[in-house]
Amino acid sequence: MNTEEILLKYKPDKENLIQILHEIQDLHPQQYLTETDLLKVAKYLNITRSFVYGVVGYYSMFSTTPRGKYIIRLCESPVCNMFNSKMIAEKLKEILKIDINQTTADGLFTLELSECLGLCGNKPSMMINRETYTELDENNIELIIKNLRNN
Amino acid sequence: MEEFVKITIDGKHINALKGSNLLQLAKDNGIPIPSLCYHKKLSPTGACRLCLVKIKGTNGLVASCTVQVKEEMEVTAFDDELEECRKYLLDYLVSEHNEENDNSYTDEFFELLKKYNLYDKSKRKYPSVWKLMNYSKDDSSPVLTYDASKCIKCFRCIKACDEVQGKNVLSFNDRGMGSYIIAGFDKWKESECDGCGECIQLCPTGAIVEKPHRSEININNLDRKVKTTCPYCGVGCQIEMQVKDEKILRSNGVEGVSPNDGRLCIKGRFGYDFVQSKERLTHPLIKKNGKFEKASWDEALDLIASKFNECIDKYGNEALAGYSSAKCTNEENYIFQKFIRTVFGNNNVDYCTRLCHASTVTAMLRSIGDGAGSNSIEDFETTDCLLVTGNNIIETHPITATYVKRGVSKGMQVIIIDPKWTPLVNYASIWLQPRLGTDVALLNGMIRYIIQNDLMDKKFIESRIDNGMQAFEYLKKLCQKYTPAYVEQITGVPGKLMTEAARIYATSPTSMIATGMGMSQQVTGTNNVFSLINMMLITAQIGKERAGIDPPRGQNNVQGATDVGASPLNYPGYIPVTNDENRRKVAEIWNVPYESLSSKPGLTTVEIAHAAYNGKIKALYIMGENPMLTDPNLNHAKESFNKLDFLVVQDIFHTETTAFADVILPAASFAEKNGTFVNSDRRVLRVRKVVDSPGEARNDWKIILDIAQRMGKPMKTYNNESEIFDEIAAVTPIMAGINHERIEEHGIQWPCYDKNHPGTSTLFLEKFNTPNGKAKLNPVDYVAQQEKVSDEYPFLLNSGRILYQYHSSTMSRKNDALNAFANKSYVLMHPNDVIKHNFIDGIEVKLTSARGNLTTTLRISEEVLEGELFMPWHFSESPVNNLTRDELDPHSKIAPFKLSACKVEKV
């Protein structure tokens, strides 16, 4: 699959923009949208560049800078916050040696914060790519990261 | 039906159209509810909340810009609570706004800050939040700067670009407090922005400001603002020039006035610096020993007078001719043609319209009796279908195109016929791409389909076409052979696409045609337009509002120059030179013997050059034309000019043509004179003096009168341009009711027969302007072009214009802002041809035709068909007209600029 093939799956109608952007971003090993791709999208949908870029800029799940193979989205909603998500964030920063919104030097992990993931019952929680991880504590996050590293 | 309702605002009773916008209604009725994000031209946003009002029966405060008025609405616009609330809101808004360099506020914003006592920063309650936000600044565009720290996110710029200009180049990025305006991928320079500056004009806070003269502009410190008419294309946009210390610093669109309602393109907004260019001609120059030397006016004028007289004595008065100018005013063109007819004593006066829409005008005059556009520019938004043929309307008539784009957003169907892609294709329902020079076959095919499917209007044919059904039957017979398959074979256009286009055009309630140079600049130019008119007539897509045919005019006053008689065939008002009765009438007004006015049609533009070549024309007087770039087959044209005994060129700059002159006279630019232009929808518009001319430059009409005087044949003198116009009105029936005073605020569209006549927005509603009032079908067959590709010349070259330059670029290329966007010649070639010939994008190539050659840069592009090329013709270093032919269309004498066989080689 390449960008052109993804585009051809959709009618050239701007209502398909977000879906197309998702697919293209997912296709990229570094999970981001390049300007070349955005140009192709704009041209295919017959919309202006700023229209595409504004949508990309509005939604936090889209990125225009390279990200890791694994994107960690740690929930920072009130419930997780009350149950120590701040500490989890600090611990993740320590393990990965990066700050929020940064990517590890080996290109494996990007650390992001997220609005409520709807997993308040098993707080604190996070997602890594499409997987959910709940009831986090200092120990299990270390293991989660370690497992992914060894993958 | 429009329904009126009674409402009250602050106790004032107002009769209002039901559903009208409450805020606008209040403003119109002198109730100045404050607002920032609202603008009359835009859909309401409701973002700034300053227009809050109370409406009886509605809870809370509502933004009046979002309210449509209803019966018995009781509104409170001002009370203490509302005013306090507004002050709070404004204070809050300006906390996001960096007030440094506040010299670009709109008046409304400036007044608001003063009204609520917030202009003084120390009076504000909230801290400057913008300082914490680390806002970005986009300084990459050549013409503007966006500073997010000054932006209050009213979104007027985004809507200006989208709703007003139809470009949609701007959007916003990020969320909440951090959001800001972007063009492209957050870099203006690399966006689709074409620099029209609508966003600058509508930005209230100075967040988007122009770059040219930025440091000099101070709205509180201007010497004057002068309204005038843009000197570029034929839209006739009304501009307001802002002046400080005798220098033009800014050009804004005039809001609320036709034809542009405040809109401008990049040329109108940023193309005025040529006026104050150091390269302006400031003194008369006389060629002595092959070199130009400064001369006094007396010396230059005396020399011209004696040489012209000498020429008349030696060769007779048929040996002199003049080129008038589409860039000059009506008053100047009128005086020029009067000079040729009364002082030279012949009708040898023409100008570049002959190279432009002559065939369109010829076909229209013969078919429907008028060569001017039948509709108004505003109709381009409201018609149901627009057929655009050979007309790159977005680039060559940018403001007319804004109406088209707005129409498309409301459901108008656009059909394009063009061998080359144009930006309007992005807005079109159908694009037919015929091979160069095959238009008649395509249009006849469309006519055949219309007839076969009974989509014509028999009632119209019977009542409004000369010889009714009989003429129709003849057309039907002639078009019989143009089956979709046959047409596809000639034109390359798929039959299905062609028939669909024909169906949409014929069956839309109203269809308009915009026809351009692609149709007219061919050997078959007149036939092309005949065929187009045939289709229009049988479908009755004329003779009603929002239907008809409109040739958008390329230059500011190409319409007016012919209207007032700068024509070898017609006197002012399109009255043929052969019309004795008219010559008698005019002779009386001009106070010359009737016998002295020649009834012999004069020579046309290219014919004048040919006659010079053959020794028939010996002296030539050129006012504001540049034939040494604009004439076809330039090498031949140059030889012709070299054979002249005496050439006078009157211009504002040195041009390719002044080099051939014996005397050069410095003239005033549009910004230095009073007068009128006529735009593409026949609107007579005022031109006003903004600044003084540089050096000794003089008004054209005064120079002409001086020459007549010194030749011993003095013409009538005038105190001002208004008096000249009164004489124009006296000899030009279609302008009889117009004078400068009447068009002080708004232009008037001719015909306007008397002082009480309101002007005419749509032509031919009752009858056509032919002797019997009926239109004439002129069935024409497709004839293959003489100029063909061959082994030696395997490409067909098309030529045209681009947005950023204008005509021979004498004016446009003197503006840094325009040059920043496009200042280099190029030729477009289809990717398959590039591969086939083993070329690479960007290389220098030499183009050669049977007439001449040039070098330019190759650009790979899918905008052209395989085997065809396209070049813009503005650039004198790569003069396209070295390659073009000077064979002429037999009906209109136009030259075929659009089709030249040539070869391409690596340099």
Coordinates of C-alpha atoms in Angstrom, one line a residue, chain B residues 229-233 274 323-333 351-353 554-562 566 623-627 629-630 650-653 655 667-671 673 675-678 687 700 805-812 873-874:
Chain B
T229 CA -10.1 53.3 -11.6
C230 CA -7.5 50.6 -11.7
P231 CA -5.2 50.8 -14.8
Y232 CA -4.9 47.1 -15.4
C233 CA -7.5 44.8 -16.9
F274 CA 5.3 52.0 -11.7
Y323 CA -2.0 54.0 -33.0
S324 CA -4.3 55.0 -30.2
S325 CA -4.2 53.4 -26.8
A326 CA -6.4 51.1 -24.7
K327 CA -4.5 52.3 -21.7
C328 CA -5.4 55.9 -22.2
T329 CA -8.7 57.6 -21.2
N330 CA -11.8 58.0 -23.3
E331 CA -11.1 61.7 -23.5
E332 CA -7.5 61.1 -24.8
N333 CA -8.6 58.5 -27.3
Y351 CA -4.9 50.2 -31.7
C352 CA -4.2 46.9 -30.1
T353 CA -7.9 45.9 -29.9
G554 CA -8.0 42.6 -21.5
Q555 CA -7.1 46.2 -20.9
N556 CA -8.5 49.0 -18.7
N557 CA -10.0 51.0 -21.5
V558 CA -10.1 48.7 -24.6
Q559 CA -13.9 49.0 -24.5
G560 CA -13.9 52.8 -24.2
A561 CA -11.2 53.4 -26.8
T562 CA -13.4 51.8 -29.5
A566 CA -10.4 54.9 -32.0
M623 CA 0.2 57.0 -28.2
G624 CA 0.8 54.5 -25.4
E625 CA 1.2 51.3 -27.5
N626 CA 4.1 48.9 -27.8
P627 CA 3.7 47.2 -31.2
L629 CA 6.3 43.5 -28.6
T630 CA 2.6 43.1 -29.3
Q650 CA 4.2 59.1 -26.7
D651 CA 4.5 56.9 -23.6
I652 CA 5.3 56.8 -19.9
F653 CA 8.3 54.5 -20.2
T655 CA 9.5 50.4 -24.5
A667 CA 3.1 61.3 -21.0
A668 CA 1.1 61.3 -17.8
S669 CA 0.2 58.0 -16.2
F670 CA -3.4 57.0 -15.2
A671 CA -2.7 58.3 -11.7
K673 CA -4.9 62.6 -14.9
G675 CA -11.0 61.3 -17.3
T676 CA -12.9 58.1 -17.7
F677 CA -12.4 54.5 -18.7
V678 CA -15.1 52.1 -19.9
V687 CA -10.4 58.3 -13.4
D700 CA -1.8 63.1 -23.7
Q805 CA 2.1 40.5 -15.5
Y806 CA 0.1 42.6 -17.8
H807 CA 0.2 43.1 -21.6
S808 CA 3.7 44.0 -22.8
S809 CA 4.5 44.4 -19.0
T810 CA 5.7 48.0 -19.5
M811 CA 3.8 48.9 -16.3
S812 CA 3.6 45.6 -14.4
W873 CA 3.9 36.6 -24.0
H874 CA 4.7 39.4 -21.4

